[in-house]
Structures are given as structure tokens and as C-alpha cells.
């Protein structure tokens, strides 16, 4: 398996027509793609305690069916605490390969280059700053939801149990087709 592991395998399987129950694909821009490139935003969650949601940006070569680029960003507390009660400093950080390997639920969205760039530009703008982190209302789920809304996906602000990464991704998948 490639260094980007299971998320690549699952996404390639999905994009090639294979069925994977926990990864849904929708199209919001493939009609604008050039003949050689496809742009993807993949909203994913991993099922750990307390869980984690993040966004993967991918550019796929449409002729070779291989990824030219694949990376993700998520929101974390700065002190790397697994659980944070109360509001503490946080950052938007690039996901590690092991984090990409652990994704097991997601929504793959084919987007226009403009949507891809817009989401990435906005993410990069907030990456340089310290941001508030709180498991209740300023968590990885809230960052993922912000990116989803930025590209026009149907999403309501996560509250209560919907703020758990798996529940949020499930609701995002149900709200978009």
C-alpha cells in the first residue's frame, strides 16, 4: 500500500466505481475539469476516542487515475491533549500520514478548481494563527464544517452529539447528494 495508505485506497476504489459503505462520492464541479485533472475535497473522520474530523485536498490525474497531490488539514489543541475541556489555544495543522491512514468514514466531493483553491486559500490564511479550541464548539468538527460550507455543501452548525466527528460526517453525507 502507498505511503498515504487506506484513504488513498478507499478513495481510488470509490472513484473507480467500487463500493465502500462508509465513503460517499458527490459531484460539484467535474464538468469544469480539464481533461487531465480532477479536484477533490474529502471530508473524513476517524473512529478513535474522542474521534477526529478533517479535510483532505486531492488532485487526481484523470488519464492515469493516480493522485498528483493528496494532503489534509485538521484542527488540534496546541498542547496535543487528546481531550480539552474549556477553551484552549489551537491550530490548523497538516495531517500526518498515520492520520490519513486512520480515516474510516467520509464524503468525497468533486469540486471546481476555484472551489478547491478557495477552500485551500482560506485554510492557509487561518493556519498561521492561533485559534480557539474547545471540544464543544470550536473543535476539529467545526473546522471541517467551515470548509464544507465554504464550498456550498449543506451543513448545519454541529451541536450536541452532532459535534462528534463520526456523527457530523454521517449527517454531512445525508445532507448532500
PDB file of C-alpha atoms in Angstrom:
ATOM      1  CA  UNK A   1       0.000   0.000   0.000  1.00  0.00           C
ATOM      2  CA  UNK A   2       1.239   3.517  -0.765  1.00  0.00           C
ATOM      3  CA  UNK A   3       2.519   5.803   1.951  1.00  0.00           C
ATOM      4  CA  UNK A   4      -0.804   7.604   2.104  1.00  0.00           C
ATOM      5  CA  UNK A   5      -2.421   4.324   2.995  1.00  0.00           C
ATOM      6  CA  UNK A   6      -6.024   3.480   3.274  1.00  0.00           C
ATOM      7  CA  UNK A   7      -7.548   6.874   2.481  1.00  0.00           C
ATOM      8  CA  UNK A   8      -5.952   6.727  -0.951  1.00  0.00           C
ATOM      9  CA  UNK A   9      -7.008   3.120  -1.466  1.00  0.00           C
ATOM     10  CA  UNK A  10     -10.559   3.817  -0.370  1.00  0.00           C
ATOM     11  CA  UNK A  11     -10.844   6.955  -2.446  1.00  0.00           C
ATOM     12  CA  UNK A  12      -9.360   5.291  -5.518  1.00  0.00           C
ATOM     13  CA  UNK A  13     -11.782   2.412  -5.056  1.00  0.00           C
ATOM     14  CA  UNK A  14     -14.657   4.844  -4.749  1.00  0.00           C
ATOM     15  CA  UNK A  15     -13.590   6.903  -7.734  1.00  0.00           C
ATOM     16  CA  UNK A  16     -13.137   3.808  -9.875  1.00  0.00           C
ATOM     17  CA  UNK A  17     -16.673   2.640  -9.122  1.00  0.00           C
ATOM     18  CA  UNK A  18     -16.015   0.113  -6.355  1.00  0.00           C
ATOM     19  CA  UNK A  19     -18.353   0.244  -3.390  1.00  0.00           C
ATOM     20  CA  UNK A  20     -17.207   1.233   0.089  1.00  0.00           C
ATOM     21  CA  UNK A  21     -20.078   1.737   2.508  1.00  0.00           C
ATOM     22  CA  UNK A  22     -18.510   4.492   4.617  1.00  0.00           C
ATOM     23  CA  UNK A  23     -17.298   6.747   1.791  1.00  0.00           C
ATOM     24  CA  UNK A  24     -19.809   8.629  -0.353  1.00  0.00           C
ATOM     25  CA  UNK A  25     -18.973  10.485  -3.579  1.00  0.00           C
ATOM     26  CA  UNK A  26     -20.792  13.561  -4.901  1.00  0.00           C
ATOM     27  CA  UNK A  27     -20.091  15.853  -7.839  1.00  0.00           C
ATOM     28  CA  UNK A  28     -19.992  19.633  -7.515  1.00  0.00           C
ATOM     29  CA  UNK A  29     -17.663  20.516 -10.351  1.00  0.00           C
ATOM     30  CA  UNK A  30     -16.357  17.740 -12.605  1.00  0.00           C
ATOM     31  CA  UNK A  31     -17.927  19.338 -15.691  1.00  0.00           C
ATOM     32  CA  UNK A  32     -15.369  22.163 -15.361  1.00  0.00           C
ATOM     33  CA  UNK A  33     -12.310  19.909 -15.040  1.00  0.00           C
ATOM     34  CA  UNK A  34      -9.621  19.889 -17.702  1.00  0.00           C
ATOM     35  CA  UNK A  35      -9.118  16.547 -19.440  1.00  0.00           C
ATOM     36  CA  UNK A  36      -6.139  15.632 -17.272  1.00  0.00           C
ATOM     37  CA  UNK A  37      -7.069  16.755 -13.709  1.00  0.00           C
ATOM     38  CA  UNK A  38      -9.843  16.221 -11.191  1.00  0.00           C
ATOM     39  CA  UNK A  39     -10.120  18.263  -7.983  1.00  0.00           C
ATOM     40  CA  UNK A  40     -11.389  16.670  -4.775  1.00  0.00           C
ATOM     41  CA  UNK A  41     -12.162  17.708  -1.219  1.00  0.00           C
ATOM     42  CA  UNK A  42     -12.690  14.716   1.033  1.00  0.00           C
ATOM     43  CA  UNK A  43     -14.354  15.291   4.404  1.00  0.00           C
ATOM     44  CA  UNK A  44     -13.330  12.433   6.681  1.00  0.00           C
ATOM     45  CA  UNK A  45     -13.495  11.163  10.241  1.00  0.00           C
ATOM     46  CA  UNK A  46     -11.590   8.550  12.150  1.00  0.00           C
ATOM     47  CA  UNK A  47     -13.212   6.494  14.829  1.00  0.00           C
ATOM     48  CA  UNK A  48     -10.982   6.932  17.829  1.00  0.00           C
ATOM     49  CA  UNK A  49     -11.622   8.422  21.246  1.00  0.00           C
ATOM     50  CA  UNK A  50     -12.624  11.224  21.093  1.00  0.00           C
ATOM     51  CA  UNK A  51     -12.548  10.900  17.275  1.00  0.00           C
ATOM     52  CA  UNK A  52     -11.275  13.372  14.708  1.00  0.00           C
ATOM     53  CA  UNK A  53     -12.639  15.079  11.583  1.00  0.00           C
ATOM     54  CA  UNK A  54     -10.512  16.728   8.917  1.00  0.00           C
ATOM     55  CA  UNK A  55     -10.406  17.664   5.248  1.00  0.00           C
ATOM     56  CA  UNK A  56      -8.242  16.099   2.531  1.00  0.00           C
ATOM     57  CA  UNK A  57      -7.375  18.031  -0.646  1.00  0.00           C
ATOM     58  CA  UNK A  58      -6.605  15.887  -3.673  1.00  0.00           C
ATOM     59  CA  UNK A  59      -5.776  16.386  -7.342  1.00  0.00           C
ATOM     60  CA  UNK A  60      -6.189  13.237  -9.408  1.00  0.00           C
ATOM     61  CA  UNK A  61      -4.725  12.621 -12.845  1.00  0.00           C
ATOM     62  CA  UNK A  62      -7.782  11.671 -14.898  1.00  0.00           C
ATOM     63  CA  UNK A  63      -5.704   9.838 -17.505  1.00  0.00           C
ATOM     64  CA  UNK A  64      -3.600   7.647 -15.200  1.00  0.00           C
ATOM     65  CA  UNK A  65      -6.091   7.500 -12.298  1.00  0.00           C
ATOM     66  CA  UNK A  66      -3.247   8.395  -9.894  1.00  0.00           C
ATOM     67  CA  UNK A  67      -3.067  11.163  -7.312  1.00  0.00           C
ATOM     68  CA  UNK A  68      -0.799  14.081  -8.212  1.00  0.00           C
ATOM     69  CA  UNK A  69      -1.387  15.631  -4.802  1.00  0.00           C
ATOM     70  CA  UNK A  70      -3.051  14.446  -1.599  1.00  0.00           C
ATOM     71  CA  UNK A  71      -2.834  16.174   1.802  1.00  0.00           C
ATOM     72  CA  UNK A  72      -5.126  17.058   4.675  1.00  0.00           C
ATOM     73  CA  UNK A  73      -5.658  19.640   7.403  1.00  0.00           C
ATOM     74  CA  UNK A  74      -7.370  19.398  10.762  1.00  0.00           C
ATOM     75  CA  UNK A  75      -7.805  21.445  13.912  1.00  0.00           C
ATOM     76  CA  UNK A  76      -5.981  20.412  17.091  1.00  0.00           C
ATOM     77  CA  UNK A  77      -5.265  21.822  20.530  1.00  0.00           C
ATOM     78  CA  UNK A  78      -1.735  23.248  20.574  1.00  0.00           C
ATOM     79  CA  UNK A  79      -0.671  21.229  23.595  1.00  0.00           C
ATOM     80  CA  UNK A  80      -1.616  17.964  21.802  1.00  0.00           C
ATOM     81  CA  UNK A  81      -4.055  17.000  24.540  1.00  0.00           C
ATOM     82  CA  UNK A  82      -6.444  14.254  23.416  1.00  0.00           C
ATOM     83  CA  UNK A  83      -9.357  15.834  25.258  1.00  0.00           C
ATOM     84  CA  UNK A  84      -9.743  19.521  26.012  1.00  0.00           C
ATOM     85  CA  UNK A  85     -12.320  20.811  28.457  1.00  0.00           C
ATOM     86  CA  UNK A  86     -12.766  24.550  28.276  1.00  0.00           C
ATOM     87  CA  UNK A  87     -11.265  26.751  25.592  1.00  0.00           C
ATOM     88  CA  UNK A  88      -7.538  26.452  24.940  1.00  0.00           C
ATOM     89  CA  UNK A  89      -5.230  27.568  22.106  1.00  0.00           C
ATOM     90  CA  UNK A  90      -5.475  25.534  18.906  1.00  0.00           C
ATOM     91  CA  UNK A  91      -4.016  25.397  15.394  1.00  0.00           C
ATOM     92  CA  UNK A  92      -4.960  24.180  11.938  1.00  0.00           C
ATOM     93  CA  UNK A  93      -2.224  21.660  11.108  1.00  0.00           C
ATOM     94  CA  UNK A  94      -1.284  19.388   8.241  1.00  0.00           C
ATOM     95  CA  UNK A  95      -2.424  15.838   8.917  1.00  0.00           C
ATOM     96  CA  UNK A  96       0.238  13.162   9.272  1.00  0.00           C
ATOM     97  CA  UNK A  97       0.376  10.060   7.096  1.00  0.00           C
ATOM     98  CA  UNK A  98      -0.789   7.981  10.075  1.00  0.00           C
ATOM     99  CA  UNK A  99      -3.785  10.285  10.444  1.00  0.00           C
ATOM    100  CA  UNK A 100      -4.627   9.880   6.750  1.00  0.00           C
ATOM    101  CA  UNK A 101      -4.312   6.107   7.202  1.00  0.00           C
ATOM    102  CA  UNK A 102      -6.881   6.072  10.003  1.00  0.00           C
ATOM    103  CA  UNK A 103      -9.825   7.661   8.147  1.00  0.00           C
ATOM    104  CA  UNK A 104     -12.807   5.319   8.027  1.00  0.00           C
ATOM    105  CA  UNK A 105     -15.804   7.485   7.122  1.00  0.00           C
ATOM    106  CA  UNK A 106     -16.101  10.271   4.594  1.00  0.00           C
ATOM    107  CA  UNK A 107     -17.643  12.338   1.850  1.00  0.00           C
ATOM    108  CA  UNK A 108     -15.595  12.773  -1.355  1.00  0.00           C
ATOM    109  CA  UNK A 109     -16.658  15.885  -3.264  1.00  0.00           C
ATOM    110  CA  UNK A 110     -15.573  16.541  -6.844  1.00  0.00           C
ATOM    111  CA  UNK A 111     -15.133  20.330  -6.950  1.00  0.00           C
ATOM    112  CA  UNK A 112     -14.142  23.057  -9.397  1.00  0.00           C
ATOM    113  CA  UNK A 113     -10.569  24.325  -9.304  1.00  0.00           C
ATOM    114  CA  UNK A 114     -11.942  27.610  -7.957  1.00  0.00           C
ATOM    115  CA  UNK A 115     -13.681  25.826  -5.047  1.00  0.00           C
ATOM    116  CA  UNK A 116     -10.527  23.797  -4.340  1.00  0.00           C
ATOM    117  CA  UNK A 117      -8.336  26.914  -4.343  1.00  0.00           C
ATOM    118  CA  UNK A 118     -10.834  28.953  -2.300  1.00  0.00           C
ATOM    119  CA  UNK A 119     -11.011  26.322   0.450  1.00  0.00           C
ATOM    120  CA  UNK A 120      -7.222  25.917   0.487  1.00  0.00           C
ATOM    121  CA  UNK A 121      -6.526  29.672   0.479  1.00  0.00           C
ATOM    122  CA  UNK A 122      -8.875  30.229   3.415  1.00  0.00           C
ATOM    123  CA  UNK A 123      -7.404  27.283   5.313  1.00  0.00           C
ATOM    124  CA  UNK A 124      -3.864  28.546   4.743  1.00  0.00           C
ATOM    125  CA  UNK A 125      -4.911  32.013   5.947  1.00  0.00           C
ATOM    126  CA  UNK A 126      -6.000  30.672   9.338  1.00  0.00           C
ATOM    127  CA  UNK A 127      -3.140  28.156   9.642  1.00  0.00           C
ATOM    128  CA  UNK A 128      -0.727  30.937  10.544  1.00  0.00           C
ATOM    129  CA  UNK A 129      -2.808  31.991  13.556  1.00  0.00           C
ATOM    130  CA  UNK A 130      -3.613  30.515  16.922  1.00  0.00           C
ATOM    131  CA  UNK A 131      -7.327  29.728  17.025  1.00  0.00           C
ATOM    132  CA  UNK A 132      -9.591  28.851  19.968  1.00  0.00           C
ATOM    133  CA  UNK A 133     -10.073  25.106  20.523  1.00  0.00           C
ATOM    134  CA  UNK A 134     -12.884  23.604  22.561  1.00  0.00           C
ATOM    135  CA  UNK A 135     -14.432  20.140  22.198  1.00  0.00           C
ATOM    136  CA  UNK A 136     -17.947  21.557  22.466  1.00  0.00           C
ATOM    137  CA  UNK A 137     -17.998  24.322  19.873  1.00  0.00           C
ATOM    138  CA  UNK A 138     -14.533  25.061  18.458  1.00  0.00           C
ATOM    139  CA  UNK A 139     -13.209  21.621  17.554  1.00  0.00           C
ATOM    140  CA  UNK A 140     -11.998  19.725  14.506  1.00  0.00           C
ATOM    141  CA  UNK A 141     -15.656  19.240  13.557  1.00  0.00           C
ATOM    142  CA  UNK A 142     -16.224  22.993  13.447  1.00  0.00           C
ATOM    143  CA  UNK A 143     -13.215  23.463  11.142  1.00  0.00           C
ATOM    144  CA  UNK A 144     -14.433  20.656   8.860  1.00  0.00           C
ATOM    145  CA  UNK A 145     -17.915  22.175   8.799  1.00  0.00           C
ATOM    146  CA  UNK A 146     -16.456  25.605   7.951  1.00  0.00           C
ATOM    147  CA  UNK A 147     -14.698  24.181   4.880  1.00  0.00           C
ATOM    148  CA  UNK A 148     -17.857  22.272   3.873  1.00  0.00           C
ATOM    149  CA  UNK A 149     -19.895  25.471   3.982  1.00  0.00           C
ATOM    150  CA  UNK A 150     -17.191  27.395   2.111  1.00  0.00           C
ATOM    151  CA  UNK A 151     -17.735  25.158  -0.932  1.00  0.00           C
ATOM    152  CA  UNK A 152     -21.520  25.297  -0.660  1.00  0.00           C
ATOM    153  CA  UNK A 153     -22.308  21.973   0.979  1.00  0.00           C
ATOM    154  CA  UNK A 154     -25.488  21.728   3.017  1.00  0.00           C
ATOM    155  CA  UNK A 155     -24.463  21.739   6.644  1.00  0.00           C
ATOM    156  CA  UNK A 156     -25.947  22.964   9.863  1.00  0.00           C
ATOM    157  CA  UNK A 157     -23.782  24.060  12.741  1.00  0.00           C
ATOM    158  CA  UNK A 158     -22.935  20.932  14.739  1.00  0.00           C
ATOM    159  CA  UNK A 159     -24.351  20.792  18.263  1.00  0.00           C
ATOM    160  CA  UNK A 160     -24.557  18.145  20.955  1.00  0.00           C
ATOM    161  CA  UNK A 161     -23.921  14.632  19.646  1.00  0.00           C
ATOM    162  CA  UNK A 162     -23.594  16.012  16.106  1.00  0.00           C
ATOM    163  CA  UNK A 163     -20.312  17.528  17.272  1.00  0.00           C
ATOM    164  CA  UNK A 164     -18.784  14.031  17.395  1.00  0.00           C
ATOM    165  CA  UNK A 165     -16.696  13.560  14.223  1.00  0.00           C
ATOM    166  CA  UNK A 166     -18.425  10.367  13.028  1.00  0.00           C
ATOM    167  CA  UNK A 167     -21.899  11.796  13.612  1.00  0.00           C
ATOM    168  CA  UNK A 168     -21.023  15.025  11.842  1.00  0.00           C
ATOM    169  CA  UNK A 169     -19.642  13.240   8.759  1.00  0.00           C
ATOM    170  CA  UNK A 170     -22.709  10.961   8.663  1.00  0.00           C
ATOM    171  CA  UNK A 171     -25.009  13.993   8.767  1.00  0.00           C
ATOM    172  CA  UNK A 172     -22.940  15.775   6.101  1.00  0.00           C
ATOM    173  CA  UNK A 173     -23.276  12.729   3.827  1.00  0.00           C
ATOM    174  CA  UNK A 174     -27.050  12.572   4.353  1.00  0.00           C
ATOM    175  CA  UNK A 175     -27.492  16.314   3.724  1.00  0.00           C
ATOM    176  CA  UNK A 176     -25.665  16.303   0.384  1.00  0.00           C
ATOM    177  CA  UNK A 177     -26.236  14.314  -2.784  1.00  0.00           C
TER     178      UNK A 177
END
